[in-house]
PDB file of C-alpha atoms in Angstrom:
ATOM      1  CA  UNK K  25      -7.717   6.326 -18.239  1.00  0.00           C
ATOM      2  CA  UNK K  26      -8.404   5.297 -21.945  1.00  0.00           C
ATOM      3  CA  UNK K  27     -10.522   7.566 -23.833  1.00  0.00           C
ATOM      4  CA  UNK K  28     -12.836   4.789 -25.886  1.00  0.00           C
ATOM      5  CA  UNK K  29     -15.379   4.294 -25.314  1.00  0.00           C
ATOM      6  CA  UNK K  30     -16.442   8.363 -25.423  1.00  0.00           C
ATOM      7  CA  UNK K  31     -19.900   8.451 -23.425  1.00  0.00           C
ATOM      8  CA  UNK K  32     -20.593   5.900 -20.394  1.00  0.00           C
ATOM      9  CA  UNK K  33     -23.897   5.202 -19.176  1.00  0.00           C
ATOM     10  CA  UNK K  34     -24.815   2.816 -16.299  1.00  0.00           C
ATOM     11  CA  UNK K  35     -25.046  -0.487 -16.941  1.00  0.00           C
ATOM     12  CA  UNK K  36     -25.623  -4.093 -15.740  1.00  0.00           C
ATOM     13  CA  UNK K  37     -23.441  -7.315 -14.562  1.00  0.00           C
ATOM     14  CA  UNK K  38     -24.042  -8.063 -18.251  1.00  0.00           C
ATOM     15  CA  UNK K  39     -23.385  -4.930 -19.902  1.00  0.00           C
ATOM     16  CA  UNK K  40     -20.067  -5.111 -18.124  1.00  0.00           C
ATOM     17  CA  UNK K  41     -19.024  -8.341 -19.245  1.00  0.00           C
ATOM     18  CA  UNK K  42     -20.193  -6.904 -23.117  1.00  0.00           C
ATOM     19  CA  UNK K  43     -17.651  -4.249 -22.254  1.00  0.00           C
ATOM     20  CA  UNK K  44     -14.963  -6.644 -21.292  1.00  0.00           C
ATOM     21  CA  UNK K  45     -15.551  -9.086 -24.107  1.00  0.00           C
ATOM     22  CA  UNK K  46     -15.467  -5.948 -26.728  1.00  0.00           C
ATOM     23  CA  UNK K  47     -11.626  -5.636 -25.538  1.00  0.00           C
ATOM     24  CA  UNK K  48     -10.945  -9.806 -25.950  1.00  0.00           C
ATOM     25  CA  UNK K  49     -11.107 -10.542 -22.570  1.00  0.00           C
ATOM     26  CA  UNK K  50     -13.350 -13.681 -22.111  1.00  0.00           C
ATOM     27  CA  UNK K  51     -15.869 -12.601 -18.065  1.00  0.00           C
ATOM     28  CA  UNK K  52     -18.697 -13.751 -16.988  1.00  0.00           C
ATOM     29  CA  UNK K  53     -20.817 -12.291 -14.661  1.00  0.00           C
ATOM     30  CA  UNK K  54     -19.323 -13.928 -11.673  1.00  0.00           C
ATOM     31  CA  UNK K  55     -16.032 -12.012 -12.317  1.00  0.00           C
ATOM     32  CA  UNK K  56     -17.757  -8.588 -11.816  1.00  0.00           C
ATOM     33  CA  UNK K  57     -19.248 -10.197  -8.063  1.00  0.00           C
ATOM     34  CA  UNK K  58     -15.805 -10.788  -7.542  1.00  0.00           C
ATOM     35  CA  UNK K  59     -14.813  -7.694  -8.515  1.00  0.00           C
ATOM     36  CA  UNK K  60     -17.338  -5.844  -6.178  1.00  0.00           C
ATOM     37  CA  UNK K  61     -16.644  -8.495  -3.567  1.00  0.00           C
ATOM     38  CA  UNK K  62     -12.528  -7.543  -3.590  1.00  0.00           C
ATOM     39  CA  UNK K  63     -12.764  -3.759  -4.103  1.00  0.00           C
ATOM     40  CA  UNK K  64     -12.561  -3.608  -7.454  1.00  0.00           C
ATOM     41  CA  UNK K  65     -16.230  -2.396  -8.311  1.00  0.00           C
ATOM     42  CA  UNK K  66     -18.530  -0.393  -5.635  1.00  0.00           C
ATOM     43  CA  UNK K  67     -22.024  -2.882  -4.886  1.00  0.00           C
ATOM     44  CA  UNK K  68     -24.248  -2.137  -7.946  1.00  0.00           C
ATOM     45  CA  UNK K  69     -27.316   0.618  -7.588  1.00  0.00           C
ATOM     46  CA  UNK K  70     -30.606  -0.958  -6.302  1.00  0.00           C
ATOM     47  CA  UNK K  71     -33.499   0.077  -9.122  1.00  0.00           C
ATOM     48  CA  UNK K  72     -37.388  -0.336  -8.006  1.00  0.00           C
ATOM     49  CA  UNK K  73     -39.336   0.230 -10.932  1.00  0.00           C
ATOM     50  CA  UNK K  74     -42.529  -1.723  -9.985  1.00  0.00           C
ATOM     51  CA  UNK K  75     -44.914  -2.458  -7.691  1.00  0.00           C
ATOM     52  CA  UNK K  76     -43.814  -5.607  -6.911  1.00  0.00           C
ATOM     53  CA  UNK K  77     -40.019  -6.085  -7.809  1.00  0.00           C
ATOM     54  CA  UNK K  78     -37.186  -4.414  -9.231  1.00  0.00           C
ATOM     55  CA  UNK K  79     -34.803  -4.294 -12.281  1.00  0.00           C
ATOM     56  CA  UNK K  80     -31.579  -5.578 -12.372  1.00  0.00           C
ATOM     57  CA  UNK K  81     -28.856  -3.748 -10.198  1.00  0.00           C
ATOM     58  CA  UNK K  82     -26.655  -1.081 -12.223  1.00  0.00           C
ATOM     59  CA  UNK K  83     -23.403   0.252 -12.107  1.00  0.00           C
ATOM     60  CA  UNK K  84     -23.132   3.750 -12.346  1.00  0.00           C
ATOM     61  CA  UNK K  85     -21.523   5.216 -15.359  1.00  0.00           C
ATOM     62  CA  UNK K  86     -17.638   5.997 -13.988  1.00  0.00           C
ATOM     63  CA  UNK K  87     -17.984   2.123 -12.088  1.00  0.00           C
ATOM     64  CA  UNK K  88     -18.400   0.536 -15.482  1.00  0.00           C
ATOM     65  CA  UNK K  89     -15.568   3.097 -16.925  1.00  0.00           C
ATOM     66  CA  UNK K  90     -13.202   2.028 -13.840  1.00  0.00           C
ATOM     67  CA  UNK K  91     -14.037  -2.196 -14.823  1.00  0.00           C
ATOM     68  CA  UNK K  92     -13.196  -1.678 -18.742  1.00  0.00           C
ATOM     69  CA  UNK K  93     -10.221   0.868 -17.778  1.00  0.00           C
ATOM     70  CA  UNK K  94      -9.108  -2.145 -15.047  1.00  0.00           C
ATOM     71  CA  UNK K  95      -9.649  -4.731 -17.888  1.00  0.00           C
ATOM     72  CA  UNK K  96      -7.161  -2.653 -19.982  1.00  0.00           C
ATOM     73  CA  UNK K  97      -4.984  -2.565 -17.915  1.00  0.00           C
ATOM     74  CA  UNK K  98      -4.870  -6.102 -17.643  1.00  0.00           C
ATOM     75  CA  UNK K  99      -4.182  -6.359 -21.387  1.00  0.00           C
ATOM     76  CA  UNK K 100      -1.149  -4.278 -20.720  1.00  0.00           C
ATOM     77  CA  UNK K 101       0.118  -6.283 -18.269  1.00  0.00           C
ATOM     78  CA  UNK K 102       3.406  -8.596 -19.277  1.00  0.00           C
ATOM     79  CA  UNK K 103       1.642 -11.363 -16.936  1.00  0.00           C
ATOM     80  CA  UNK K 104      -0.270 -14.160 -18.357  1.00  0.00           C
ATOM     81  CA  UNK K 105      -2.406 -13.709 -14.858  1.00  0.00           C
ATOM     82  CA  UNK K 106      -3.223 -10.649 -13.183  1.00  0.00           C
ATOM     83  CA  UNK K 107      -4.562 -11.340  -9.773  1.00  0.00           C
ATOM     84  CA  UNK K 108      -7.389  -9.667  -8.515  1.00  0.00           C
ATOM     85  CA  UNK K 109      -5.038  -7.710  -5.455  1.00  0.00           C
ATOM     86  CA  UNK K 110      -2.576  -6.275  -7.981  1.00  0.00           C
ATOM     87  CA  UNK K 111      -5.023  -4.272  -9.451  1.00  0.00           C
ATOM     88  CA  UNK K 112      -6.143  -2.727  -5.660  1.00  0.00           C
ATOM     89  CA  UNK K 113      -3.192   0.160  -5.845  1.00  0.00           C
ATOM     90  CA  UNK K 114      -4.826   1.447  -8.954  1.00  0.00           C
ATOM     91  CA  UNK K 115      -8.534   1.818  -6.829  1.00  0.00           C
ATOM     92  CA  UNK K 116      -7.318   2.960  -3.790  1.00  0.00           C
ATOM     93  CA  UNK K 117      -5.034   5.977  -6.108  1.00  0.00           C
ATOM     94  CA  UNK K 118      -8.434   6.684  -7.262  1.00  0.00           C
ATOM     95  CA  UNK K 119      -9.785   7.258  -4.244  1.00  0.00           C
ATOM     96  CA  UNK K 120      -6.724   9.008  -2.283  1.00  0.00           C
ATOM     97  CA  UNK K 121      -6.895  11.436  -5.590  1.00  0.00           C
ATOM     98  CA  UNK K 122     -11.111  12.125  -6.737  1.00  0.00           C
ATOM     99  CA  UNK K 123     -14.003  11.649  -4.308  1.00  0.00           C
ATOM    100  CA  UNK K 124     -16.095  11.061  -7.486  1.00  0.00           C
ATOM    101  CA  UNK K 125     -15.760   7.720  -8.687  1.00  0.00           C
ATOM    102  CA  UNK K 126     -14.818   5.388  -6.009  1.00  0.00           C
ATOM    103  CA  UNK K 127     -17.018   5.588  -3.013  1.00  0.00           C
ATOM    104  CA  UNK K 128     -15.967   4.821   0.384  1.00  0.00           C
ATOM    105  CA  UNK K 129     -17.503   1.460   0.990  1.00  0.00           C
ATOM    106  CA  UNK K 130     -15.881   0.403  -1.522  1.00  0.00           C
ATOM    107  CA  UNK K 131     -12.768   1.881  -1.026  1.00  0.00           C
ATOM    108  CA  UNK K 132     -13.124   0.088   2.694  1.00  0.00           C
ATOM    109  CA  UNK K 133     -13.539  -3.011   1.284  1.00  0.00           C
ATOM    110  CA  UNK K 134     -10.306  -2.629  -1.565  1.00  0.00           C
ATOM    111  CA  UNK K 135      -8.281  -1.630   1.706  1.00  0.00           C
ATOM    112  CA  UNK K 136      -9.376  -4.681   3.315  1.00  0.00           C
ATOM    113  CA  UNK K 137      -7.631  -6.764   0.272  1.00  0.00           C
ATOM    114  CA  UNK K 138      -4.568  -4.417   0.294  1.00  0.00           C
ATOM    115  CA  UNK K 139      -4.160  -5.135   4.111  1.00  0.00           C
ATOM    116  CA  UNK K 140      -4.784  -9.332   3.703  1.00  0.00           C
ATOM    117  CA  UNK K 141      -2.052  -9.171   0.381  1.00  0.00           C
ATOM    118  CA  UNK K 142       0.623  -7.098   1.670  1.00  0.00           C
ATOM    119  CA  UNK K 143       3.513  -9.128   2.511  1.00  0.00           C
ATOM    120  CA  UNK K 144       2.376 -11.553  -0.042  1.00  0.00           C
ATOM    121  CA  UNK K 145       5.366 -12.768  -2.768  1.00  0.00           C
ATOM    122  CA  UNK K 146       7.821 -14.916  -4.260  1.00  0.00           C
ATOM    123  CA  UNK K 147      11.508 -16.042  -2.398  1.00  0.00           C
ATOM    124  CA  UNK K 148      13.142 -13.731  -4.918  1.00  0.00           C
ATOM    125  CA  UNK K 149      11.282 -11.142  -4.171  1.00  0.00           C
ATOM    126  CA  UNK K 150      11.591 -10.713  -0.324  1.00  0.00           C
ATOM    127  CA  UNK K 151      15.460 -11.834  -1.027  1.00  0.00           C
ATOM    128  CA  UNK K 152      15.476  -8.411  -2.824  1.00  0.00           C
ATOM    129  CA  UNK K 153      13.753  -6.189  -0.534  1.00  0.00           C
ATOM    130  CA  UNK K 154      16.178  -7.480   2.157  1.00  0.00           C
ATOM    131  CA  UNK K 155      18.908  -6.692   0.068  1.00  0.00           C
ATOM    132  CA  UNK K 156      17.936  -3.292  -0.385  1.00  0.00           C
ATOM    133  CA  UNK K 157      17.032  -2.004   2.813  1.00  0.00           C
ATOM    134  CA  UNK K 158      20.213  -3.713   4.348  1.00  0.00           C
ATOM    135  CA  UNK K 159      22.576  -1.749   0.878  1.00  0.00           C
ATOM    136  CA  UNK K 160      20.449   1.446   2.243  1.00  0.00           C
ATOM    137  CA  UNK K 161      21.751   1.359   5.721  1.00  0.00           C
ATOM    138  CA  UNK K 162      24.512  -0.860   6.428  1.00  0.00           C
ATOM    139  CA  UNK K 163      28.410   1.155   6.954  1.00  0.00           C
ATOM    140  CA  UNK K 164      30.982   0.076   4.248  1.00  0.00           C
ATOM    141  CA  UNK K 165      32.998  -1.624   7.385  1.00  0.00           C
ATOM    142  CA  UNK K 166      29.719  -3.716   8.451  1.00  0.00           C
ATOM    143  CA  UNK K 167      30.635  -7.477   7.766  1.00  0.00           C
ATOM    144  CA  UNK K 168      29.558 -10.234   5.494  1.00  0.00           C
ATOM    145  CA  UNK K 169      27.881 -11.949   8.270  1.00  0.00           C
ATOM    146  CA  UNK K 170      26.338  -9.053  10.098  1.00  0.00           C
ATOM    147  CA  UNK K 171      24.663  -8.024   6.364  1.00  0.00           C
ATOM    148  CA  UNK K 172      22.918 -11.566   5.693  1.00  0.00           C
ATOM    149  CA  UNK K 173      21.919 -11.814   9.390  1.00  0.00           C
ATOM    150  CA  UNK K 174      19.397  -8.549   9.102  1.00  0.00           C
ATOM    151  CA  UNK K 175      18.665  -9.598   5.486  1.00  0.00           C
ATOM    152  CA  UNK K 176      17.448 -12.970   6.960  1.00  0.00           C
ATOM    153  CA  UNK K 177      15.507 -11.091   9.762  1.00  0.00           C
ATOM    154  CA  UNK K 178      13.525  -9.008   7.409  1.00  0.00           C
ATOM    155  CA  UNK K 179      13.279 -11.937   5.097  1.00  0.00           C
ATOM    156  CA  UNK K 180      11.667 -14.061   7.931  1.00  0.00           C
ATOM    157  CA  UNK K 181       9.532 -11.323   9.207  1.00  0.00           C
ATOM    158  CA  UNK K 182       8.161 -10.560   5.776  1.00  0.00           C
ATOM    159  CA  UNK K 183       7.665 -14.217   5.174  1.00  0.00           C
ATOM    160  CA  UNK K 184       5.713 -15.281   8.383  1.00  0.00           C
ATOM    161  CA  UNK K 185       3.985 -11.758   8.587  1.00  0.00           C
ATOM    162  CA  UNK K 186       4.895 -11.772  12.492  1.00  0.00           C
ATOM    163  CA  UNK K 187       8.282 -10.002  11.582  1.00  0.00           C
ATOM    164  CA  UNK K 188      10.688  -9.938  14.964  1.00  0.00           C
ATOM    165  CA  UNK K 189      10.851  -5.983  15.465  1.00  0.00           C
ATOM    166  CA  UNK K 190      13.443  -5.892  18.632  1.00  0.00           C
ATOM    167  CA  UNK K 191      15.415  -8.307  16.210  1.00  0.00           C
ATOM    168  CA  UNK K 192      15.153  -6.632  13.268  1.00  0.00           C
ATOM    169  CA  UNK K 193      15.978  -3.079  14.616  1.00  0.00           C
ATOM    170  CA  UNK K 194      18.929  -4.508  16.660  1.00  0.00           C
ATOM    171  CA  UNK K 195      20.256  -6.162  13.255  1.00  0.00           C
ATOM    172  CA  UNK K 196      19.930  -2.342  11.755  1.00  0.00           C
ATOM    173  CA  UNK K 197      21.434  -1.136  13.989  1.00  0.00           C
ATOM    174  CA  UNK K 198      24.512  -3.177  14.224  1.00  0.00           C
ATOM    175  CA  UNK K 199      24.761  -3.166  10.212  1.00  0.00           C
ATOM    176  CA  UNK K 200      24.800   0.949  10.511  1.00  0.00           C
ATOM    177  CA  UNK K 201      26.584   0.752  13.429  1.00  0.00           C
ATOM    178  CA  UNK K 202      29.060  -2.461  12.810  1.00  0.00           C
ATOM    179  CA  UNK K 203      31.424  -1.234  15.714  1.00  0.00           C
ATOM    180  CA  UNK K 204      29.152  -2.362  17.958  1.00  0.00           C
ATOM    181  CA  UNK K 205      30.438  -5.770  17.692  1.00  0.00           C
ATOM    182  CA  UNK K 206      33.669  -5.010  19.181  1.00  0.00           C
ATOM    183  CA  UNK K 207      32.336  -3.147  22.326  1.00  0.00           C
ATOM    184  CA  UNK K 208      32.203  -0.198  21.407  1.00  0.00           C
ATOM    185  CA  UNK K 209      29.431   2.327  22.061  1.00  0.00           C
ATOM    186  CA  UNK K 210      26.925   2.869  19.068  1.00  0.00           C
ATOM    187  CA  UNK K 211      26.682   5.708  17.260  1.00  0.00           C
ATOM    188  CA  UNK K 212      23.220   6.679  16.043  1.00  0.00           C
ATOM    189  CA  UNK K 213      23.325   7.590  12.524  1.00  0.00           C
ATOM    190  CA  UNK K 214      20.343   9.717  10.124  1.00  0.00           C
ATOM    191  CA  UNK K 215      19.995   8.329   6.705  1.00  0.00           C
ATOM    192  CA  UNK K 216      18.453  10.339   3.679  1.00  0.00           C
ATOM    193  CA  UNK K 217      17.636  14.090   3.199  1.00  0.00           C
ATOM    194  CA  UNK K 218      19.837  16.225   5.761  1.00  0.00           C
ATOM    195  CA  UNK K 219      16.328  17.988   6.893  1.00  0.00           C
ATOM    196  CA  UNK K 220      14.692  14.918   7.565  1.00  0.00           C
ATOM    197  CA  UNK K 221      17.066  12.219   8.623  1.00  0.00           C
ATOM    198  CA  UNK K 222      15.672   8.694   9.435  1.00  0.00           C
ATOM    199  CA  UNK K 223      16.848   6.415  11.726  1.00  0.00           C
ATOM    200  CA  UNK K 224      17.009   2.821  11.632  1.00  0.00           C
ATOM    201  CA  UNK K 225      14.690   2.571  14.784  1.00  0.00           C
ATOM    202  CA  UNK K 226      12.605   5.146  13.200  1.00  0.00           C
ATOM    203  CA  UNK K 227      12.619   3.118   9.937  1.00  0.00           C
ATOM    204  CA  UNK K 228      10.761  -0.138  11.831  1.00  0.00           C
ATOM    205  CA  UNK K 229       8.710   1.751  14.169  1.00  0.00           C
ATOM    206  CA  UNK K 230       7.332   2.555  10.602  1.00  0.00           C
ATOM    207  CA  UNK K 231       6.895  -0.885   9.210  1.00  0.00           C
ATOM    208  CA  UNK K 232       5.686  -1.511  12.719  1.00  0.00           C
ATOM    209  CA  UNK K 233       2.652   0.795  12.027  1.00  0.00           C
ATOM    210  CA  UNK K 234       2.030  -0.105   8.610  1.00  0.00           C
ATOM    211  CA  UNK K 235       1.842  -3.241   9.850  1.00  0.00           C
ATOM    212  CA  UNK K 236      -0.875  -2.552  12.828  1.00  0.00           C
ATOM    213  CA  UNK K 237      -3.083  -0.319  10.261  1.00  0.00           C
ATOM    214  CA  UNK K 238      -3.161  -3.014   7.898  1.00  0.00           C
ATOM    215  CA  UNK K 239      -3.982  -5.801  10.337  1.00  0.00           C
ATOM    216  CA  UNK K 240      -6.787  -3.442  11.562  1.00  0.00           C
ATOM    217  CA  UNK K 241      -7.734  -2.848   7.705  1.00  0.00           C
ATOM    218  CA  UNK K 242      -7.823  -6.531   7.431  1.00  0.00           C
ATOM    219  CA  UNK K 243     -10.891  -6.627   9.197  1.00  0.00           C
ATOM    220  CA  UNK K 244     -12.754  -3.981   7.947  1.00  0.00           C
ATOM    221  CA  UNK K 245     -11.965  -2.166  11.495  1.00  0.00           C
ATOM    222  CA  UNK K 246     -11.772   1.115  10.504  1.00  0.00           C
ATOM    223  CA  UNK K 247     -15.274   3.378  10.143  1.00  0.00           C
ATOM    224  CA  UNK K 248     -16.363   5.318   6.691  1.00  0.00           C
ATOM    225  CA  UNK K 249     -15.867   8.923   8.360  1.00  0.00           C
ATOM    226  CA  UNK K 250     -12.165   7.925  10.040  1.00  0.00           C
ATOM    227  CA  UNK K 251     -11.312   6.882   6.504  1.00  0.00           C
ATOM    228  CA  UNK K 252     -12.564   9.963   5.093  1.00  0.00           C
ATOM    229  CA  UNK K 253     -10.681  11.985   8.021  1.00  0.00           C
ATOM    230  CA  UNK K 254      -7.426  10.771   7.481  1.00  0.00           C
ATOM    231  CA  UNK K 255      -7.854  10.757   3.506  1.00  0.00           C
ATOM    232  CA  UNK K 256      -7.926  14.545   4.005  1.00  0.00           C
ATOM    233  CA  UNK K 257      -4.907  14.860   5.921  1.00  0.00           C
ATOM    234  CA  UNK K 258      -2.988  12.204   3.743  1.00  0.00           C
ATOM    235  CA  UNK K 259      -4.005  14.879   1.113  1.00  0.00           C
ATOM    236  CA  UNK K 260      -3.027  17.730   2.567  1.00  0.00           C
ATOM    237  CA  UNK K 261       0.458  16.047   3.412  1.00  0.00           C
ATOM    238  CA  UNK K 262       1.155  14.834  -0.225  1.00  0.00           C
ATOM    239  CA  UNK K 263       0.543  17.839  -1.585  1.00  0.00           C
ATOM    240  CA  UNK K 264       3.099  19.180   0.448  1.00  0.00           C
ATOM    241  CA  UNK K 265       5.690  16.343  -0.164  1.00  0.00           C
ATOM    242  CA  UNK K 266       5.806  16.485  -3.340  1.00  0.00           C
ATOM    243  CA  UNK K 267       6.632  20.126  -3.189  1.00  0.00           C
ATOM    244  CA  UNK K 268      10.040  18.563  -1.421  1.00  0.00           C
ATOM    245  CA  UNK K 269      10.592  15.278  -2.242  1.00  0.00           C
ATOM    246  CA  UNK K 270      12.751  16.541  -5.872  1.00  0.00           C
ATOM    247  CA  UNK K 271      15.113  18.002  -2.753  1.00  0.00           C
ATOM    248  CA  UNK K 272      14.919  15.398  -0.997  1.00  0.00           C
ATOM    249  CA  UNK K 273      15.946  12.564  -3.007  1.00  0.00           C
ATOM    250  CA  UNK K 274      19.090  14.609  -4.287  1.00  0.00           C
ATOM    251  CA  UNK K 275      20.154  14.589  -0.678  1.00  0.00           C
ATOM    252  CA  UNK K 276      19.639  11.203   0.050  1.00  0.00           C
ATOM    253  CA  UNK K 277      22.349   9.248  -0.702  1.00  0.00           C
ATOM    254  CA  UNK K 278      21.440   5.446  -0.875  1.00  0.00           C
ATOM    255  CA  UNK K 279      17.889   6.195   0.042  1.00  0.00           C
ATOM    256  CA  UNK K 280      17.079   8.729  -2.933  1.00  0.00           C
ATOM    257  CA  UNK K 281      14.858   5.916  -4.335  1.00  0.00           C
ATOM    258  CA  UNK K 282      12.421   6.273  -1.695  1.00  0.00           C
ATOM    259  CA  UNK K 283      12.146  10.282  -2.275  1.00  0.00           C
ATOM    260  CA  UNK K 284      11.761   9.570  -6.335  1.00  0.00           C
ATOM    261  CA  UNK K 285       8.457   9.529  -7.898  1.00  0.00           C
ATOM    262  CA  UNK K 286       8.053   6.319 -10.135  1.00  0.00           C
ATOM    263  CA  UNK K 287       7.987   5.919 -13.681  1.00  0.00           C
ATOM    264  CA  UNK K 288       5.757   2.818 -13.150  1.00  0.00           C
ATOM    265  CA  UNK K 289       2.270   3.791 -12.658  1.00  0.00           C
ATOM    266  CA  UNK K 290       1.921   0.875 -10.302  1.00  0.00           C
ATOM    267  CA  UNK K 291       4.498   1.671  -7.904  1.00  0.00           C
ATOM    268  CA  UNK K 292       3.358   5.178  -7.948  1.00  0.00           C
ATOM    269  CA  UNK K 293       0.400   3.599  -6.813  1.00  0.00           C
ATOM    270  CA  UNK K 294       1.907   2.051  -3.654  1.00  0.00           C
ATOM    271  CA  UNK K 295       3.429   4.832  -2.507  1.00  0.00           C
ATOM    272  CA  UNK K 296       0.133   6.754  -2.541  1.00  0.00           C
ATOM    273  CA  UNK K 297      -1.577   3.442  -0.550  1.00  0.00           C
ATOM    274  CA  UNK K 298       1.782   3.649   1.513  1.00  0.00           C
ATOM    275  CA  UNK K 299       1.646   6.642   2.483  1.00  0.00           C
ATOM    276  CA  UNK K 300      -2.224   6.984   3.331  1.00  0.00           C
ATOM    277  CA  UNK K 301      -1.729   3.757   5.616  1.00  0.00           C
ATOM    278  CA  UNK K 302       0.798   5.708   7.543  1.00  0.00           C
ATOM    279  CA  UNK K 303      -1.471   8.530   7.648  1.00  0.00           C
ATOM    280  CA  UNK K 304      -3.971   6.165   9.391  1.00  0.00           C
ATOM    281  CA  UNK K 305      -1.688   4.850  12.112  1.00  0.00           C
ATOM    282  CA  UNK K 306      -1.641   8.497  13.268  1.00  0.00           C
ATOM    283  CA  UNK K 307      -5.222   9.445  12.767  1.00  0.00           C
ATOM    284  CA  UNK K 308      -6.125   5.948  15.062  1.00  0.00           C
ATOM    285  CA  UNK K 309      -4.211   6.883  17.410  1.00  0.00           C
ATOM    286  CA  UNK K 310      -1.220   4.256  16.655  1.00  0.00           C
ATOM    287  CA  UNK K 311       1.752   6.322  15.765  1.00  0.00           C
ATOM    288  CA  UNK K 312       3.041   7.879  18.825  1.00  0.00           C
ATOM    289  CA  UNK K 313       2.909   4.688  20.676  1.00  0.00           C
ATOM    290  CA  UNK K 314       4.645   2.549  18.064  1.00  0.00           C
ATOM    291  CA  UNK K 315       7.523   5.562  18.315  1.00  0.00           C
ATOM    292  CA  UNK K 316       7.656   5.755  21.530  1.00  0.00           C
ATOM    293  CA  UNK K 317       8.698   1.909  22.025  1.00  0.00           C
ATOM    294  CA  UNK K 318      11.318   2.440  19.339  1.00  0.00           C
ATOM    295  CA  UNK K 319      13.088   5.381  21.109  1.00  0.00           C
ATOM    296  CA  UNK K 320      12.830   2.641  23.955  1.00  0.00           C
ATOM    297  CA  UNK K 321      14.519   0.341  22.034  1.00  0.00           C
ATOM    298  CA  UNK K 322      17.241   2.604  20.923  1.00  0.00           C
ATOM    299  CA  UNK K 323      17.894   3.518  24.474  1.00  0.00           C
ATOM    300  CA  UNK K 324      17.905   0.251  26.422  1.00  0.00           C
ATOM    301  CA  UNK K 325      21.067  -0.470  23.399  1.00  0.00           C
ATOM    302  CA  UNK K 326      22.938   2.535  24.739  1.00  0.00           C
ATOM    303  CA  UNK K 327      22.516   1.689  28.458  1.00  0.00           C
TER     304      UNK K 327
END
């Protein structure tokens, strides 16, 4: 965060908006509601100073830091628009990272726009994710045609947000295993670091969760103390990981990207959001069920 101005008090809708303005950055009060209402800002403090009413509701002191730090940001930004749910990674970090600034009902309710966004972006965009994860795992001898078939599986899946998962994992598979299309057996290959190898069935029984957690997020499904539970086991497991991941990603091969920490504080962002999600799926339950169908999958292609 920025270091100006040095001492933050609590403050008012209003006093935020001063804050913004004193940066160039035309709000009005109905931009910090939105804010609050998104994620972005935990509800303001209820003050009863009289008898028969209150004062205005405040924002405590590291809330109205976070809105002129996420108004900054926004000045940094190469976009002539910054959306409301590109800003969410940036929250959430702050949670995963410091109990001390964003609380949990708000953190709930930033999840809840991470979960209803994800997924959300242009043609090019999903044309390039496709292209990556397909470059990541497809054998030099897989063909032309097998290639664009799983790009145009993930493609669809990520555009309709009901992605195909049999479909997709078969089209993996075929691209790592291109033999297949002549007959003969498959042979199940690990991509990435040598001590922890991921499969293509492994890979979308893992978009497969995300996907669950987030349309449970979507909702607001998930309870205050479960967040807090799994937050300290995502901790515990970053911590951890990034003890390896340096290792990791010079092991990798075509997947080292996904073992490198970002440059770009945004996409470091992500990853921590990622990987919490993922922590979720386990904590409700959702992980060993999602798994378990994929080793299914795997199988019933074998036999």
């Amino acid at each position: 965060m920025t270091d100006q101005p040095g001492e933050w008090s609590a403050g008012t809708a209003e006093d935020l908006v001063v804050d913004a303005r004193a940066l160039g950055i035309k709000v009005s009060p109905r931009t910090v509601t939105d804010y609050v209402e998104v994620g972005l800002l935990a509800p303001p403090l209820y003050r009863k100073t009289t008898q028969r009413g209150s004062d205005r509701r405040i924002y405590p002191p590291d809330q109205r830091r976070l809105f002129y730090e996420l108004n900054a940001a926004k000045l940094r930004s190469p976009l002539a628009r910054v959306p409301h749910r590109t800003m969410i990674p940036v929250v959430l970090y702050v949670w995963c990272m410091n109990d001390a600034v964003v609380p949990d009902v708000q953190a709930r309710r930033a999840l809840r726009t991470w979960a209803q966004s994800v997924g959300i972006g242009s043609g090019p965009r999903r044309r390039s994710t496709a292209h990556k994860v397909v470059t990541q795992f497809a054998d030099p001898a897989a063909t032309t045609g097998q290639r664009r078939l799983a790009e145009q599986w993930i493609r669809d899946g990520e555009e309709s947000r009901r992605p195909d998962f049999d479909n997709i994992a078969d089209a993996l598979s075929t691209i790592a295993s291109p033999w297949r299309a002549r007959g003969l057996p498959e042979i199940v290959r690990g991509f990435g670091p040598a001590v922890a190898p991921i499969t293509t069935d492994q890979a979308v029984a893992m978009w497969e969760l995300q996907l669950q957690v987030n349309e449970i997020l979507g909702f607001e499904g998930v309870s205050e103390d479960l967040l807090r539970r799994a937050r300290e086991e995502h901790r515990d497991n970053w911590q951890g990981y990034q003890g390896v991941r340096a290792d990791w990603a010079s092991q990798a091969g075509t997947m080292a990207s996904i073992f490198e920490l970002p440059a770009d504080q945004e996409q470091a962002a992500r990853q921590q959001v990622n990987g919490f999600v993922t922590v979720l799926g386990n904590t409700l339950g959702l992980a060993r069920p999602t798994f378990t169908r994929a080793q299914a999958r795997a199988r019933a292609r074998i036999h």
